[in-house]
Amino acid sequence: EAGVAQSPRYKIIEKRQSVAFWCNPISGHATLYWYQQILGQGPKLLIQFQNNGVVDDSQLPKDRFSAERLKGVDSTLKIQPAKLEDSAVYLCASSLGWTLGVLYEQYFGPGTRLTVT
Amino acid sequence: EDQVTQSPEALRLQEGESSSLNCSYTVSGLRGLFWYRQDPGKGPEFLFTLYSAGEEKEKERLKATLTKKESFLHITAPKPEDSATYLCAVQAEETSGSRLTFGEGTQLTVNP
């Protein structure tokens, strides 16, 4: 079974530039997550999709970050304009969602390492 | 606000030397506690989900346990390939969208 795919794997940009990340989840997974993982910390949820609808974007800095999931499959996360503090690994994960209020396990992609200079 | 604290931050073991990692949490109501393993340059990999105090789950050399305030990940006779960062995460009852809150992880190194 193919895992979660992400691209690019690495990206270096200057502050105030824009950047976009792409994610292709596991086939059949309706729920898709974007996380930000700063070095030495655990992942922090940015946004959660159920099919192509947003379930939770309460921790997404909406003044500079945006995300979409067209047709309920692939997703893109964009940062515009980038700041130095956005340097992190951006992880995409997918899952079957939840049952009886409890989350199914999430499957993570390899992440995109972003460096903002 | 949900809080997850993992200790120690880093742990070095000799091959075969058993030990435990701790995850303490503060949530108003726990729906599930999750353990993940993360290797350098990779995304986290799911290990266990625990739902209620007293529950235990095992996988090879790993055993996870849960109380009302903390979870332990016991590693029995570890091997060098068990070296990784171990993350725990909680899902709270009141959180909208079933969000996971992760701890900062314990970096485990097992020397041969």
PDB file of C-alpha atoms in Angstrom:
ATOM      1  CA  GLU A   1       0.000   0.000   0.000  1.00  0.00           C
ATOM      2  CA  ALA A   2       1.425   3.367  -0.995  1.00  0.00           C
ATOM      3  CA  GLY A   3       2.002   5.785   1.859  1.00  0.00           C
ATOM      4  CA  VAL A   4       1.368   9.511   2.144  1.00  0.00           C
ATOM      5  CA  ALA A   5       3.347  11.406  -0.480  1.00  0.00           C
ATOM      6  CA  GLN A   6       4.674  14.926  -0.014  1.00  0.00           C
ATOM      7  CA  SER A   7       6.688  17.293  -2.167  1.00  0.00           C
ATOM      8  CA  PRO A   8       9.044  18.967  -2.206  1.00  0.00           C
ATOM      9  CA  ARG A   9      11.169  17.311   0.487  1.00  0.00           C
ATOM     10  CA  TYR A  10      13.253  20.424   1.062  1.00  0.00           C
ATOM     11  CA  LYS A  11      12.724  24.118   0.347  1.00  0.00           C
ATOM     12  CA  ILE A  12      14.833  27.173   1.091  1.00  0.00           C
ATOM     13  CA  ILE A  13      13.299  30.619   0.604  1.00  0.00           C
ATOM     14  CA  GLU A  14      13.907  34.171   1.733  1.00  0.00           C
ATOM     15  CA  LYS A  15      11.571  35.899   4.153  1.00  0.00           C
ATOM     16  CA  ARG A  16       8.567  37.575   2.554  1.00  0.00           C
ATOM     17  CA  GLN A  17       8.599  35.036  -0.327  1.00  0.00           C
ATOM     18  CA  SER A  18       5.796  32.559  -0.845  1.00  0.00           C
ATOM     19  CA  VAL A  19       5.945  28.751  -0.851  1.00  0.00           C
ATOM     20  CA  ALA A  20       3.544  25.880  -1.454  1.00  0.00           C
ATOM     21  CA  PHE A  21       3.597  22.275  -0.302  1.00  0.00           C
ATOM     22  CA  TRP A  22       1.714  19.358  -1.838  1.00  0.00           C
ATOM     23  CA  CYS A  23       0.298  16.224  -0.231  1.00  0.00           C
ATOM     24  CA  ASN A  24      -1.280  13.080  -1.664  1.00  0.00           C
ATOM     25  CA  PRO A  25      -2.931  10.975   1.073  1.00  0.00           C
ATOM     26  CA  ILE A  26      -3.431   7.233   1.263  1.00  0.00           C
ATOM     27  CA  SER A  27      -6.178   6.117  -1.092  1.00  0.00           C
ATOM     28  CA  GLY A  28      -9.530   5.945   0.669  1.00  0.00           C
ATOM     29  CA  HIS A  29      -8.551   8.178   3.586  1.00  0.00           C
ATOM     30  CA  ALA A  30     -11.154  10.897   3.935  1.00  0.00           C
ATOM     31  CA  THR A  31      -9.361  12.821   6.670  1.00  0.00           C
ATOM     32  CA  LEU A  32      -6.235  14.834   5.946  1.00  0.00           C
ATOM     33  CA  TYR A  33      -4.086  16.834   8.372  1.00  0.00           C
ATOM     34  CA  TRP A  34      -1.312  19.397   8.039  1.00  0.00           C
ATOM     35  CA  TYR A  35       1.100  19.731  10.959  1.00  0.00           C
ATOM     36  CA  GLN A  36       3.998  22.058  11.681  1.00  0.00           C
ATOM     37  CA  GLN A  37       6.937  20.517  13.550  1.00  0.00           C
ATOM     38  CA  ILE A  38       9.578  22.911  14.809  1.00  0.00           C
ATOM     39  CA  LEU A  39      12.958  21.337  15.596  1.00  0.00           C
ATOM     40  CA  GLY A  40      12.911  19.645  18.999  1.00  0.00           C
ATOM     41  CA  GLN A  41       9.119  19.887  19.371  1.00  0.00           C
ATOM     42  CA  GLY A  42       6.164  17.650  18.677  1.00  0.00           C
ATOM     43  CA  PRO A  43       3.905  18.216  15.668  1.00  0.00           C
ATOM     44  CA  LYS A  44       1.306  20.981  15.989  1.00  0.00           C
ATOM     45  CA  LEU A  45      -1.930  20.710  14.031  1.00  0.00           C
ATOM     46  CA  LEU A  46      -2.478  23.505  11.512  1.00  0.00           C
ATOM     47  CA  ILE A  47      -5.591  22.299   9.705  1.00  0.00           C
ATOM     48  CA  GLN A  48      -7.781  19.205   9.399  1.00  0.00           C
ATOM     49  CA  PHE A  49      -9.940  18.314   6.396  1.00  0.00           C
ATOM     50  CA  GLN A  50     -12.768  15.808   6.170  1.00  0.00           C
ATOM     51  CA  ASN A  51     -13.101  15.120   2.433  1.00  0.00           C
ATOM     52  CA  ASN A  52     -12.844  18.656   1.012  1.00  0.00           C
ATOM     53  CA  GLY A  53     -14.333  20.456   4.024  1.00  0.00           C
ATOM     54  CA  VAL A  54     -12.390  22.075   6.867  1.00  0.00           C
ATOM     55  CA  VAL A  55     -13.005  20.469  10.272  1.00  0.00           C
ATOM     56  CA  ASP A  56     -10.474  22.420  12.378  1.00  0.00           C
ATOM     57  CA  ASP A  57      -8.302  25.362  11.365  1.00  0.00           C
ATOM     58  CA  SER A  58      -8.230  27.095  14.743  1.00  0.00           C
ATOM     59  CA  GLN A  59      -4.424  26.947  14.948  1.00  0.00           C
ATOM     60  CA  LEU A  60      -3.753  28.058  11.362  1.00  0.00           C
ATOM     61  CA  PRO A  61      -2.225  31.586  11.102  1.00  0.00           C
ATOM     62  CA  LYS A  62      -4.755  32.679   8.539  1.00  0.00           C
ATOM     63  CA  ASP A  63      -3.072  36.000   7.783  1.00  0.00           C
ATOM     64  CA  ARG A  64      -0.277  34.121   5.999  1.00  0.00           C
ATOM     65  CA  PHE A  65      -1.194  30.437   5.765  1.00  0.00           C
ATOM     66  CA  SER A  66      -3.844  28.920   3.532  1.00  0.00           C
ATOM     67  CA  ALA A  67      -4.759  25.371   2.582  1.00  0.00           C
ATOM     68  CA  GLU A  68      -7.140  23.664   0.241  1.00  0.00           C
ATOM     69  CA  ARG A  69      -8.179  20.155  -0.613  1.00  0.00           C
ATOM     70  CA  LEU A  70      -9.842  20.136  -3.972  1.00  0.00           C
ATOM     71  CA  LYS A  71     -11.939  17.083  -4.920  1.00  0.00           C
ATOM     72  CA  GLY A  72     -11.298  15.615  -1.467  1.00  0.00           C
ATOM     73  CA  VAL A  73      -7.979  13.995  -2.383  1.00  0.00           C
ATOM     74  CA  ASP A  74      -4.741  15.997  -2.814  1.00  0.00           C
ATOM     75  CA  SER A  75      -4.061  19.036  -0.693  1.00  0.00           C
ATOM     76  CA  THR A  76      -1.802  22.080  -0.845  1.00  0.00           C
ATOM     77  CA  LEU A  77      -0.569  24.277   1.993  1.00  0.00           C
ATOM     78  CA  LYS A  78       0.673  27.768   1.152  1.00  0.00           C
ATOM     79  CA  ILE A  79       2.588  30.359   3.118  1.00  0.00           C
ATOM     80  CA  GLN A  80       2.586  33.949   1.889  1.00  0.00           C
ATOM     81  CA  PRO A  81       4.594  35.871   2.965  1.00  0.00           C
ATOM     82  CA  ALA A  82       6.996  33.646   4.883  1.00  0.00           C
ATOM     83  CA  LYS A  83       8.643  34.703   8.139  1.00  0.00           C
ATOM     84  CA  LEU A  84      11.822  33.420   9.763  1.00  0.00           C
ATOM     85  CA  GLU A  85       9.767  31.649  12.449  1.00  0.00           C
ATOM     86  CA  ASP A  86       8.050  29.537   9.768  1.00  0.00           C
ATOM     87  CA  SER A  87      11.232  27.448   9.440  1.00  0.00           C
ATOM     88  CA  ALA A  88      10.051  23.957  10.343  1.00  0.00           C
ATOM     89  CA  VAL A  89       9.063  20.578   8.930  1.00  0.00           C
ATOM     90  CA  TYR A  90       5.558  20.525   7.480  1.00  0.00           C
ATOM     91  CA  LEU A  91       3.963  17.123   7.842  1.00  0.00           C
ATOM     92  CA  CYS A  92       0.904  15.819   6.066  1.00  0.00           C
ATOM     93  CA  ALA A  93      -1.048  12.917   7.546  1.00  0.00           C
ATOM     94  CA  SER A  94      -4.157  11.014   6.553  1.00  0.00           C
ATOM     95  CA  SER A  95      -6.530   8.648   8.306  1.00  0.00           C
ATOM     96  CA  LEU A  96      -9.927   7.001   8.128  1.00  0.00           C
ATOM     97  CA  GLY A  97     -11.200   9.711  10.486  1.00  0.00           C
ATOM     98  CA  TRP A  98     -12.756   8.686  13.766  1.00  0.00           C
ATOM     99  CA  THR A  99     -15.191   6.211  15.258  1.00  0.00           C
ATOM    100  CA  LEU A 100     -17.290   6.637  18.400  1.00  0.00           C
ATOM    101  CA  GLY A 101     -15.500   9.953  18.918  1.00  0.00           C
ATOM    102  CA  VAL A 102     -11.990   8.463  18.971  1.00  0.00           C
ATOM    103  CA  LEU A 103      -9.466   9.105  16.228  1.00  0.00           C
ATOM    104  CA  TYR A 104      -8.154   6.349  14.025  1.00  0.00           C
ATOM    105  CA  GLU A 105      -4.384   6.200  13.736  1.00  0.00           C
ATOM    106  CA  GLN A 106      -2.839   8.772  11.457  1.00  0.00           C
ATOM    107  CA  TYR A 107      -0.329   7.907   8.742  1.00  0.00           C
ATOM    108  CA  PHE A 108       2.305  10.560   8.167  1.00  0.00           C
ATOM    109  CA  GLY A 109       4.257  11.511   5.092  1.00  0.00           C
ATOM    110  CA  PRO A 110       8.008  12.214   5.199  1.00  0.00           C
ATOM    111  CA  GLY A 111       7.473  15.960   5.528  1.00  0.00           C
ATOM    112  CA  THR A 112       8.843  19.054   3.816  1.00  0.00           C
ATOM    113  CA  ARG A 113      11.726  20.789   5.563  1.00  0.00           C
ATOM    114  CA  LEU A 114      11.349  24.550   5.075  1.00  0.00           C
ATOM    115  CA  THR A 115      14.169  26.957   5.790  1.00  0.00           C
ATOM    116  CA  VAL A 116      13.379  30.680   5.702  1.00  0.00           C
ATOM    117  CA  THR A 117      16.461  32.926   5.504  1.00  0.00           C
TER     118      THR A 117
ATOM    119  CA  GLU B   1      -5.629  24.027  27.621  1.00  0.00           C
ATOM    120  CA  ASP B   2      -4.468  20.459  27.013  1.00  0.00           C
ATOM    121  CA  GLN B   3      -0.925  19.786  28.168  1.00  0.00           C
ATOM    122  CA  VAL B   4       1.355  16.849  27.417  1.00  0.00           C
ATOM    123  CA  THR B   5       4.774  16.534  29.063  1.00  0.00           C
ATOM    124  CA  GLN B   6       7.259  13.817  28.200  1.00  0.00           C
ATOM    125  CA  SER B   7      10.285  12.785  30.216  1.00  0.00           C
ATOM    126  CA  PRO B   8      13.139  12.375  30.001  1.00  0.00           C
ATOM    127  CA  GLU B   9      13.958  14.586  27.002  1.00  0.00           C
ATOM    128  CA  ALA B  10      16.725  12.182  26.032  1.00  0.00           C
ATOM    129  CA  LEU B  11      17.699   8.699  27.164  1.00  0.00           C
ATOM    130  CA  ARG B  12      20.759   6.629  26.374  1.00  0.00           C
ATOM    131  CA  LEU B  13      20.642   2.877  26.989  1.00  0.00           C
ATOM    132  CA  GLN B  14      22.939  -0.034  26.381  1.00  0.00           C
ATOM    133  CA  GLU B  15      21.544  -2.836  24.262  1.00  0.00           C
ATOM    134  CA  GLY B  16      19.490  -5.080  26.521  1.00  0.00           C
ATOM    135  CA  GLU B  17      19.060  -2.455  29.247  1.00  0.00           C
ATOM    136  CA  SER B  18      15.301  -2.094  29.871  1.00  0.00           C
ATOM    137  CA  SER B  19      13.752   1.260  30.783  1.00  0.00           C
ATOM    138  CA  SER B  20      10.569   3.344  30.628  1.00  0.00           C
ATOM    139  CA  LEU B  21       9.522   6.612  29.032  1.00  0.00           C
ATOM    140  CA  ASN B  22       6.914   8.810  30.698  1.00  0.00           C
ATOM    141  CA  CYS B  23       4.071  10.875  29.262  1.00  0.00           C
ATOM    142  CA  SER B  24       2.019  12.934  31.723  1.00  0.00           C
ATOM    143  CA  TYR B  25      -1.071  14.757  30.526  1.00  0.00           C
ATOM    144  CA  THR B  26      -3.595  17.327  31.692  1.00  0.00           C
ATOM    145  CA  VAL B  27      -6.927  17.257  29.884  1.00  0.00           C
ATOM    146  CA  SER B  28     -10.484  17.686  31.062  1.00  0.00           C
ATOM    147  CA  GLY B  29     -11.466  14.358  29.587  1.00  0.00           C
ATOM    148  CA  LEU B  30      -9.344  11.842  27.720  1.00  0.00           C
ATOM    149  CA  ARG B  31     -10.702  10.169  24.617  1.00  0.00           C
ATOM    150  CA  GLY B  32      -7.441   8.518  23.618  1.00  0.00           C
ATOM    151  CA  LEU B  33      -3.684   8.553  24.205  1.00  0.00           C
ATOM    152  CA  PHE B  34      -1.471   7.766  21.243  1.00  0.00           C
ATOM    153  CA  TRP B  35       2.179   6.710  21.000  1.00  0.00           C
ATOM    154  CA  TYR B  36       4.195   7.334  17.845  1.00  0.00           C
ATOM    155  CA  ARG B  37       7.790   6.623  16.863  1.00  0.00           C
ATOM    156  CA  GLN B  38       9.706   9.116  14.700  1.00  0.00           C
ATOM    157  CA  ASP B  39      12.999   8.328  12.952  1.00  0.00           C
ATOM    158  CA  PRO B  40      15.256  11.175  11.753  1.00  0.00           C
ATOM    159  CA  GLY B  41      14.026  12.695   8.508  1.00  0.00           C
ATOM    160  CA  LYS B  42      10.740  10.772   8.587  1.00  0.00           C
ATOM    161  CA  GLY B  43       7.198  11.356   9.712  1.00  0.00           C
ATOM    162  CA  PRO B  44       5.851   9.794  12.923  1.00  0.00           C
ATOM    163  CA  GLU B  45       4.816   6.134  12.765  1.00  0.00           C
ATOM    164  CA  PHE B  46       1.845   4.921  14.810  1.00  0.00           C
ATOM    165  CA  LEU B  47       2.501   2.473  17.656  1.00  0.00           C
ATOM    166  CA  PHE B  48      -0.465   2.306  20.078  1.00  0.00           C
ATOM    167  CA  THR B  49      -3.747   3.850  21.132  1.00  0.00           C
ATOM    168  CA  LEU B  50      -4.883   3.578  24.770  1.00  0.00           C
ATOM    169  CA  TYR B  51      -8.409   4.552  25.777  1.00  0.00           C
ATOM    170  CA  SER B  52      -8.874   4.063  29.517  1.00  0.00           C
ATOM    171  CA  ALA B  53      -6.895   3.792  32.749  1.00  0.00           C
ATOM    172  CA  GLY B  54      -5.544   0.317  33.355  1.00  0.00           C
ATOM    173  CA  GLU B  55      -5.266  -0.533  29.681  1.00  0.00           C
ATOM    174  CA  GLU B  56      -2.042  -2.081  28.358  1.00  0.00           C
ATOM    175  CA  LYS B  57      -0.848  -2.836  24.822  1.00  0.00           C
ATOM    176  CA  GLU B  58       2.267  -4.629  23.599  1.00  0.00           C
ATOM    177  CA  LYS B  59       4.223  -4.787  20.369  1.00  0.00           C
ATOM    178  CA  GLU B  60       7.486  -6.679  20.211  1.00  0.00           C
ATOM    179  CA  ARG B  61       9.769  -5.086  22.850  1.00  0.00           C
ATOM    180  CA  LEU B  62       7.367  -2.216  23.592  1.00  0.00           C
ATOM    181  CA  LYS B  63       4.572  -2.114  26.148  1.00  0.00           C
ATOM    182  CA  ALA B  64       2.363   0.913  26.747  1.00  0.00           C
ATOM    183  CA  THR B  65       0.333   1.447  29.906  1.00  0.00           C
ATOM    184  CA  LEU B  66      -2.141   4.144  30.945  1.00  0.00           C
ATOM    185  CA  THR B  67      -3.241   5.672  34.257  1.00  0.00           C
ATOM    186  CA  LYS B  68      -5.562   8.628  34.868  1.00  0.00           C
ATOM    187  CA  LYS B  69      -2.663  11.087  34.724  1.00  0.00           C
ATOM    188  CA  GLU B  70       0.142   9.468  32.746  1.00  0.00           C
ATOM    189  CA  SER B  71       1.260   6.797  30.325  1.00  0.00           C
ATOM    190  CA  PHE B  72       4.433   4.778  30.269  1.00  0.00           C
ATOM    191  CA  LEU B  73       6.198   3.209  27.330  1.00  0.00           C
ATOM    192  CA  HIS B  74       8.256   0.306  28.633  1.00  0.00           C
ATOM    193  CA  ILE B  75      11.096  -0.943  26.458  1.00  0.00           C
ATOM    194  CA  THR B  76      12.336  -4.420  27.304  1.00  0.00           C
ATOM    195  CA  ALA B  77      15.816  -5.522  26.197  1.00  0.00           C
ATOM    196  CA  PRO B  78      16.107  -2.755  23.587  1.00  0.00           C
ATOM    197  CA  LYS B  79      18.126  -3.110  20.404  1.00  0.00           C
ATOM    198  CA  PRO B  80      19.957  -0.374  18.448  1.00  0.00           C
ATOM    199  CA  GLU B  81      17.113  -0.333  15.910  1.00  0.00           C
ATOM    200  CA  ASP B  82      14.795   0.920  18.671  1.00  0.00           C
ATOM    201  CA  SER B  83      16.694   4.232  18.597  1.00  0.00           C
ATOM    202  CA  ALA B  84      14.216   6.964  17.654  1.00  0.00           C
ATOM    203  CA  THR B  85      12.169   9.797  19.108  1.00  0.00           C
ATOM    204  CA  TYR B  86       9.021   8.567  20.837  1.00  0.00           C
ATOM    205  CA  LEU B  87       6.074  10.941  20.824  1.00  0.00           C
ATOM    206  CA  CYS B  88       2.881  10.745  22.806  1.00  0.00           C
ATOM    207  CA  ALA B  89      -0.287  12.637  21.963  1.00  0.00           C
ATOM    208  CA  VAL B  90      -3.711  13.052  23.558  1.00  0.00           C
ATOM    209  CA  GLN B  91      -7.174  13.522  22.163  1.00  0.00           C
ATOM    210  CA  ALA B  92      -9.384  15.414  24.611  1.00  0.00           C
ATOM    211  CA  GLU B  93     -13.149  15.171  24.892  1.00  0.00           C
ATOM    212  CA  GLU B  94     -13.843  18.871  24.500  1.00  0.00           C
ATOM    213  CA  THR B  95     -11.561  19.486  21.544  1.00  0.00           C
ATOM    214  CA  SER B  96     -13.381  20.280  18.347  1.00  0.00           C
ATOM    215  CA  GLY B  97     -12.430  18.304  15.296  1.00  0.00           C
ATOM    216  CA  SER B  98     -10.781  15.596  17.370  1.00  0.00           C
ATOM    217  CA  ARG B  99      -7.391  17.303  17.484  1.00  0.00           C
ATOM    218  CA  LEU B 100      -4.261  15.534  18.737  1.00  0.00           C
ATOM    219  CA  THR B 101      -1.978  17.464  21.105  1.00  0.00           C
ATOM    220  CA  PHE B 102       1.577  16.117  20.984  1.00  0.00           C
ATOM    221  CA  GLY B 103       4.306  16.181  23.600  1.00  0.00           C
ATOM    222  CA  GLU B 104       7.841  17.196  22.688  1.00  0.00           C
ATOM    223  CA  GLY B 105       9.103  13.632  22.595  1.00  0.00           C
ATOM    224  CA  THR B 106      11.814  11.516  24.187  1.00  0.00           C
ATOM    225  CA  GLN B 107      14.893  10.896  22.063  1.00  0.00           C
ATOM    226  CA  LEU B 108      16.043   7.325  22.728  1.00  0.00           C
ATOM    227  CA  THR B 109      19.514   6.095  21.775  1.00  0.00           C
ATOM    228  CA  VAL B 110      20.384   2.415  22.206  1.00  0.00           C
ATOM    229  CA  ASN B 111      24.084   1.658  21.964  1.00  0.00           C
ATOM    230  CA  PRO B 112      25.301  -1.793  20.838  1.00  0.00           C
TER     231      PRO B 112
END
